[in-house]
PDB file of C-alpha atoms in Angstrom:
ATOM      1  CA  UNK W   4      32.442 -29.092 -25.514  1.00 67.00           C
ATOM      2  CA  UNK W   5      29.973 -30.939 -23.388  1.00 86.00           C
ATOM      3  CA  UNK W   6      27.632 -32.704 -26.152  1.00 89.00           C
ATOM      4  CA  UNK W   7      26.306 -35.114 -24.507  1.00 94.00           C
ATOM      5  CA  UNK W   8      25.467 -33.200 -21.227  1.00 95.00           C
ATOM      6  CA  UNK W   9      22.068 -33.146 -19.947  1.00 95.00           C
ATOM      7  CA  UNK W  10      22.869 -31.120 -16.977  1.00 95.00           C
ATOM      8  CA  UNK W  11      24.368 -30.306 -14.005  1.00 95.00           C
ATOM      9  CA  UNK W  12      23.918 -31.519  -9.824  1.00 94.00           C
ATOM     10  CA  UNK W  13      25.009 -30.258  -6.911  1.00 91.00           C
ATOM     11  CA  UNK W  14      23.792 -30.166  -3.098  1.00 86.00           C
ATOM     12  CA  UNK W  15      22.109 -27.420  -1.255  1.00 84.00           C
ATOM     13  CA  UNK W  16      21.900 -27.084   2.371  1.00 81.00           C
ATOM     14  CA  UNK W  17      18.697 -25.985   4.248  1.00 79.00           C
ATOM     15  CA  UNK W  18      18.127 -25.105   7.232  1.00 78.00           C
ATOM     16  CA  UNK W  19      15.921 -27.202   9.876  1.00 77.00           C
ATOM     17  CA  UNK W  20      14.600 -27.671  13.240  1.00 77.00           C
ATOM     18  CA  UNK W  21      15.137 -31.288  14.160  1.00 72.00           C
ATOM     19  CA  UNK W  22      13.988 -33.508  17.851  1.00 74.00           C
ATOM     20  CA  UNK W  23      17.056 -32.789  20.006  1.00 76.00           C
ATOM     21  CA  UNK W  24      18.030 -36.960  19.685  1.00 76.00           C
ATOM     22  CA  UNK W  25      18.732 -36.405  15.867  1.00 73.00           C
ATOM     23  CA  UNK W  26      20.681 -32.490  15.763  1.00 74.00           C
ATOM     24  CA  UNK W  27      24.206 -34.722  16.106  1.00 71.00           C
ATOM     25  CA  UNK W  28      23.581 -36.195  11.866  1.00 72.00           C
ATOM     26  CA  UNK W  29      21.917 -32.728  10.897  1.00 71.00           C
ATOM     27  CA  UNK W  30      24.576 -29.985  12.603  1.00 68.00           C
ATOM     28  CA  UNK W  31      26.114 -28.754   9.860  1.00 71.00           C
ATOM     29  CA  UNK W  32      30.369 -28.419   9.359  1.00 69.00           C
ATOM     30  CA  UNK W  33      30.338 -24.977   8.257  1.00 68.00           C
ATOM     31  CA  UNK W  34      27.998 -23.349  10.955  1.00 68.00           C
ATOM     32  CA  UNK W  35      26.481 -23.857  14.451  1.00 74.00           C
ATOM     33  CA  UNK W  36      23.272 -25.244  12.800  1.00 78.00           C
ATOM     34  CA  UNK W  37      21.022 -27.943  12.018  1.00 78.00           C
ATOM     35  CA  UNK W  38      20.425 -28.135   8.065  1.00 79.00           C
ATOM     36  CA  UNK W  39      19.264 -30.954   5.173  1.00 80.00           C
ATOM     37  CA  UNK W  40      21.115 -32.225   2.232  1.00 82.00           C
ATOM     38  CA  UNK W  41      19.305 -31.198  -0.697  1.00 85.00           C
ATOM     39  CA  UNK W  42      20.229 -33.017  -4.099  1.00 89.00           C
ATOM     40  CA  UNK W  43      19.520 -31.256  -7.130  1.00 91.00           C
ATOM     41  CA  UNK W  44      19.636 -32.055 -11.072  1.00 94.00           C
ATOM     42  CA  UNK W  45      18.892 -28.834 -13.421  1.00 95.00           C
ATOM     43  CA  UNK W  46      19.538 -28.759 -17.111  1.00 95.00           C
ATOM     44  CA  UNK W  47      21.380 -25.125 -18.989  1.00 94.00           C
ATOM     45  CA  UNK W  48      17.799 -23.596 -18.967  1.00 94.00           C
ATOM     46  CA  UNK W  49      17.745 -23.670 -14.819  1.00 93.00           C
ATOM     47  CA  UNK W  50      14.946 -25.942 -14.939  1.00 93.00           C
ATOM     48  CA  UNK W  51      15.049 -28.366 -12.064  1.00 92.00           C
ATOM     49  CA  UNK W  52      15.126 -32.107 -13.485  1.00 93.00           C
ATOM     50  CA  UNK W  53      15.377 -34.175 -10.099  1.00 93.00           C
ATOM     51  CA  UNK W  54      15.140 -33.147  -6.921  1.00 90.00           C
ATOM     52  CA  UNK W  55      15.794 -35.437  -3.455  1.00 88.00           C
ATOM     53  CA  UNK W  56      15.557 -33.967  -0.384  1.00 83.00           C
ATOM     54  CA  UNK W  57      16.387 -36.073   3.357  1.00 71.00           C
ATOM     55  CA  UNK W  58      19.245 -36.239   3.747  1.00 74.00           C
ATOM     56  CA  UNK W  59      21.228 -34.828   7.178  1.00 72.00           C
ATOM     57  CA  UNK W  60      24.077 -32.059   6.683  1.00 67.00           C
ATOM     58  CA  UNK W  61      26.721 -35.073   7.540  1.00 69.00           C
ATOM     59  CA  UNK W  62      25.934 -36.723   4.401  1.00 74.00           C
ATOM     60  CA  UNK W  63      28.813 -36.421   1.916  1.00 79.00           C
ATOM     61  CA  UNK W  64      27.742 -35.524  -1.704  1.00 80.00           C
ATOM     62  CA  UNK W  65      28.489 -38.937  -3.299  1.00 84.00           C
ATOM     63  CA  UNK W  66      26.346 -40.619  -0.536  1.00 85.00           C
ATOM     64  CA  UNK W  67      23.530 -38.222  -1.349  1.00 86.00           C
ATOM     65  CA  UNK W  68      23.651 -39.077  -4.787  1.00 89.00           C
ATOM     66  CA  UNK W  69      23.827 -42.591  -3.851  1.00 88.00           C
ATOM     67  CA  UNK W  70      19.997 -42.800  -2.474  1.00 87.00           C
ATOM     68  CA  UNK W  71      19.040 -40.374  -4.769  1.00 89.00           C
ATOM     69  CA  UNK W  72      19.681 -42.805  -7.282  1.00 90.00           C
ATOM     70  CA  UNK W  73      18.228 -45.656  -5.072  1.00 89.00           C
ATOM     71  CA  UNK W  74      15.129 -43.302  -5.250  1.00 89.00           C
ATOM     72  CA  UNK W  75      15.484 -43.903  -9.199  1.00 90.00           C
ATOM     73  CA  UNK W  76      17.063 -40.697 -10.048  1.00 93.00           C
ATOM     74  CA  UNK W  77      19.345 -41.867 -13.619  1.00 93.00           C
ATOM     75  CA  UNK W  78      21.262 -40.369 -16.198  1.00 94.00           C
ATOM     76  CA  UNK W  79      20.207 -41.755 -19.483  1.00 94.00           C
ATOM     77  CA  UNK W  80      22.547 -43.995 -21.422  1.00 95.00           C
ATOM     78  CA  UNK W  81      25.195 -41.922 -23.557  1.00 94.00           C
ATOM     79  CA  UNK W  82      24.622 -39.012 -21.738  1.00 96.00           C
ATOM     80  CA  UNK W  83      26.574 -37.379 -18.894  1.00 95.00           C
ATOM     81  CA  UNK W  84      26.325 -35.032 -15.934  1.00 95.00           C
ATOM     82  CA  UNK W  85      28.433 -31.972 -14.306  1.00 95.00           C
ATOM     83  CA  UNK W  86      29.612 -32.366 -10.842  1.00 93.00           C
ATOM     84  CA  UNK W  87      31.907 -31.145  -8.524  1.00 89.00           C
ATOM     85  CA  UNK W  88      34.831 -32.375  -7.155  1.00 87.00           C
ATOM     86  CA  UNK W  89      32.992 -34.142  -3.864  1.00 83.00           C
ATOM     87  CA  UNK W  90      31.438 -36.460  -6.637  1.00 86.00           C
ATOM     88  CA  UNK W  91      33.206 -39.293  -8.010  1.00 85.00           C
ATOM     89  CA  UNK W  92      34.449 -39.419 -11.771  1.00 87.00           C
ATOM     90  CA  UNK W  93      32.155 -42.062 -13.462  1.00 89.00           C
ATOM     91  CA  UNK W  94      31.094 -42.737 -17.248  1.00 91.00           C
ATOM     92  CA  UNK W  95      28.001 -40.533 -16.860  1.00 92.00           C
ATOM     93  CA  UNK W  96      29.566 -37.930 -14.078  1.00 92.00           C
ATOM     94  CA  UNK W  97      32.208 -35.681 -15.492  1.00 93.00           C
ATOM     95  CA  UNK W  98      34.278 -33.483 -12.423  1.00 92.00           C
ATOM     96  CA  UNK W  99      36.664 -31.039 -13.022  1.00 91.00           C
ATOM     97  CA  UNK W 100      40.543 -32.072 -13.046  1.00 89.00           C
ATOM     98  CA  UNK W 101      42.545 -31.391  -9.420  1.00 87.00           C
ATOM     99  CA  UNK W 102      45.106 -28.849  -9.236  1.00 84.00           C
ATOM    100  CA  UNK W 103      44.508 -27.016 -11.425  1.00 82.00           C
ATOM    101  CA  UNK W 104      42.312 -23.749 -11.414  1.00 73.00           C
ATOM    102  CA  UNK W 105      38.792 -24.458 -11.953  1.00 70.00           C
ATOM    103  CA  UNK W 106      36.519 -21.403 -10.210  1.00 73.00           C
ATOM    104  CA  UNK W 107      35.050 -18.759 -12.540  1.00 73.00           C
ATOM    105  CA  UNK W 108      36.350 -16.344  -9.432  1.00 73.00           C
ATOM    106  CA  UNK W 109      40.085 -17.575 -10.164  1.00 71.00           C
ATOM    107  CA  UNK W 110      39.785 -17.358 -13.456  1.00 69.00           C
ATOM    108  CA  UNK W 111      38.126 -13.580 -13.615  1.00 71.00           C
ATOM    109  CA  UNK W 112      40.895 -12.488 -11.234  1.00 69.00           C
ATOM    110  CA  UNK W 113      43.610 -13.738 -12.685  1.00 71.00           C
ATOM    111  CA  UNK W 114      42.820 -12.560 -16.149  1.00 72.00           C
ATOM    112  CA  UNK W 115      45.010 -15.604 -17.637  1.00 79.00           C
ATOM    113  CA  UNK W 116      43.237 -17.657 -20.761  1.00 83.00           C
ATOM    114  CA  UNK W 117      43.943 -21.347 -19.868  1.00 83.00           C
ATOM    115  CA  UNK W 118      47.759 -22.134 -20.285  1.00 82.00           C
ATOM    116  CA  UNK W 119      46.912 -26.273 -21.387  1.00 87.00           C
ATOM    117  CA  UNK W 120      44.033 -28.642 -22.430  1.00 90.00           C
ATOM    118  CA  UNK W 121      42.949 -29.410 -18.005  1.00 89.00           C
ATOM    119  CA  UNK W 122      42.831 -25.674 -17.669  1.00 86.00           C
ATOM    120  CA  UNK W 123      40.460 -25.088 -20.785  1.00 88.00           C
ATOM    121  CA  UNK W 124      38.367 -28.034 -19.745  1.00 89.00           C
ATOM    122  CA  UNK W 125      38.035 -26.302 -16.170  1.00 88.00           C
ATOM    123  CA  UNK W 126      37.191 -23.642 -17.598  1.00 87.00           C
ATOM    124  CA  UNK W 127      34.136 -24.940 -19.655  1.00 88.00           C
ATOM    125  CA  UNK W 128      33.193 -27.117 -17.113  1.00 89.00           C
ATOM    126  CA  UNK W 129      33.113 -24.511 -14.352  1.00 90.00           C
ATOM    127  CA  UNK W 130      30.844 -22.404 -16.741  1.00 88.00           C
ATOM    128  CA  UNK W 131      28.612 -24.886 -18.026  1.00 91.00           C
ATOM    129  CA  UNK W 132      28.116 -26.137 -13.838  1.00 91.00           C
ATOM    130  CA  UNK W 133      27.002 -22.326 -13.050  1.00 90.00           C
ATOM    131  CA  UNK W 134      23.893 -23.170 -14.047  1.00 93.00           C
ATOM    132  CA  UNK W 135      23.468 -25.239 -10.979  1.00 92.00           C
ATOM    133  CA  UNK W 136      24.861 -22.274  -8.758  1.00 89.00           C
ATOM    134  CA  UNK W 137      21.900 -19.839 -10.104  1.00 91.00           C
ATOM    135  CA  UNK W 138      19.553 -22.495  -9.896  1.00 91.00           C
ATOM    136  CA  UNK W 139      20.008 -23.156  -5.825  1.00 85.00           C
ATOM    137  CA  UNK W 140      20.827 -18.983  -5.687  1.00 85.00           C
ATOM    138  CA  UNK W 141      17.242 -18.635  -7.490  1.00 85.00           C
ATOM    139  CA  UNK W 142      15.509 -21.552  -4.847  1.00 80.00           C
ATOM    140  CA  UNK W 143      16.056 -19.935  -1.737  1.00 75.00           C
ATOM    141  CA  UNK W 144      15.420 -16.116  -3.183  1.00 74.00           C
ATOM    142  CA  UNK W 145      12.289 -17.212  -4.318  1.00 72.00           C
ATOM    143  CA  UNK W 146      11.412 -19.126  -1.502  1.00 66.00           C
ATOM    144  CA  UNK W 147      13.058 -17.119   1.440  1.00 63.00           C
ATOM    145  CA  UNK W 148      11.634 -19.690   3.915  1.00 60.00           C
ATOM    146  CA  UNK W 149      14.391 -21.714   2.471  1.00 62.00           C
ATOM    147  CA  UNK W 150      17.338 -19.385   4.048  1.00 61.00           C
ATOM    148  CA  UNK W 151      15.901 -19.347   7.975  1.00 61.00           C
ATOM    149  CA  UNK W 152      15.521 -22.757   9.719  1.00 59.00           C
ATOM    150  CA  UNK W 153      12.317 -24.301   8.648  1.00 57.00           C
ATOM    151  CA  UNK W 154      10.107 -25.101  11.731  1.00 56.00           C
ATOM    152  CA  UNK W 155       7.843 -27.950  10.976  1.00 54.00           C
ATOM    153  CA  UNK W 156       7.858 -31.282  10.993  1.00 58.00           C
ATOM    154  CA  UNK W 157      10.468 -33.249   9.656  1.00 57.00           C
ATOM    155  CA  UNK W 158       7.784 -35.314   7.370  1.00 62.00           C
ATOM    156  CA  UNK W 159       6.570 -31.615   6.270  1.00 61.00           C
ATOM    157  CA  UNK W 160       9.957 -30.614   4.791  1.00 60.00           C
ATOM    158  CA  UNK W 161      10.243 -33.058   2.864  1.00 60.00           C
ATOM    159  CA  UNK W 162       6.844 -32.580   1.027  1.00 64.00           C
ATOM    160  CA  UNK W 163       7.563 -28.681   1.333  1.00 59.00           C
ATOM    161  CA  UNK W 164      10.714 -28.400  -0.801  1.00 58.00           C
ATOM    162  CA  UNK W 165       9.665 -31.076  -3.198  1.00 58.00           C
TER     163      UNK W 165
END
């Protein structure tokens, strides 16, 4: 499987209250809203490894992970990380393959074991990268203020959800 794992990252969005000037970088795509790219590492125990939090909604994944890594966020040598497929495939970031199934959802509904080696891999992959799915489902339901749009200052946030 995934030996050499150390974990799994993903981006979370949370809702903000930004200056009027700066709403155009922080509306989000999926809803009338302003929000924050949150990046966040966890390892198959859902304990948060790395955590960087600042960037606006518009921010694409890759680009998040980008100045997270600026920031000095690494993976260590050997070793490798799950993303999805809005990362890019490197040495030490493993996505899923494309076009083929890869959601635990369309595997439980179709009730098909994987029909070639891309499938299986999928597969694994998708269930291994849950972890990061509880771990940003178990963020904002222990911290509710997390799901309404924070209203503080924008230096505030940052030190809040770190």
């Amino acid at each position: 499987g995934f030996k050499d794992c150390v974990g799994c990252v993903d981006g979370t969005h949370v809702r903000i209250q930004v200056p009027v000037k700066q709403q155009g970088k922080y509306r989000s795509y999926k809803a009338n809203q302003t929000t924050m790219n949150v990046f966040i590492e966890c390892d198959f125990s859902l304990t948060v490894t790395y955590i960087y939090v600042g960037m606006e909604d518009s921010a694409q994944d890759q680009m998040v992970m980008n100045f997270a890594s600026v920031e000095g966020w690494t993976v260590p040598d050997g070793k490798f990380v799950l993303t999805d497929a809005g990362y890019g495939l490197t040495i030490d970031h493993m996505t899923p393959f494309r076009g083929c199934r890869y959601h635990l959802t369309e595997w439980e509904h179709s009730k098909q074991r994987p029909q070639n080696a891309k499938e299986l891999y999928n597969l694994r992959h998708a269930s291994y990268r849950s972890a990061i799915e509880r771990v940003n489902a178990l963020l904002k339901g222990r911290w509710t203020i997390l799901k309404s749009p924070i209203l503080v200052k924008y230096s505030m946030i940052l030190r809040l959800i770190k």
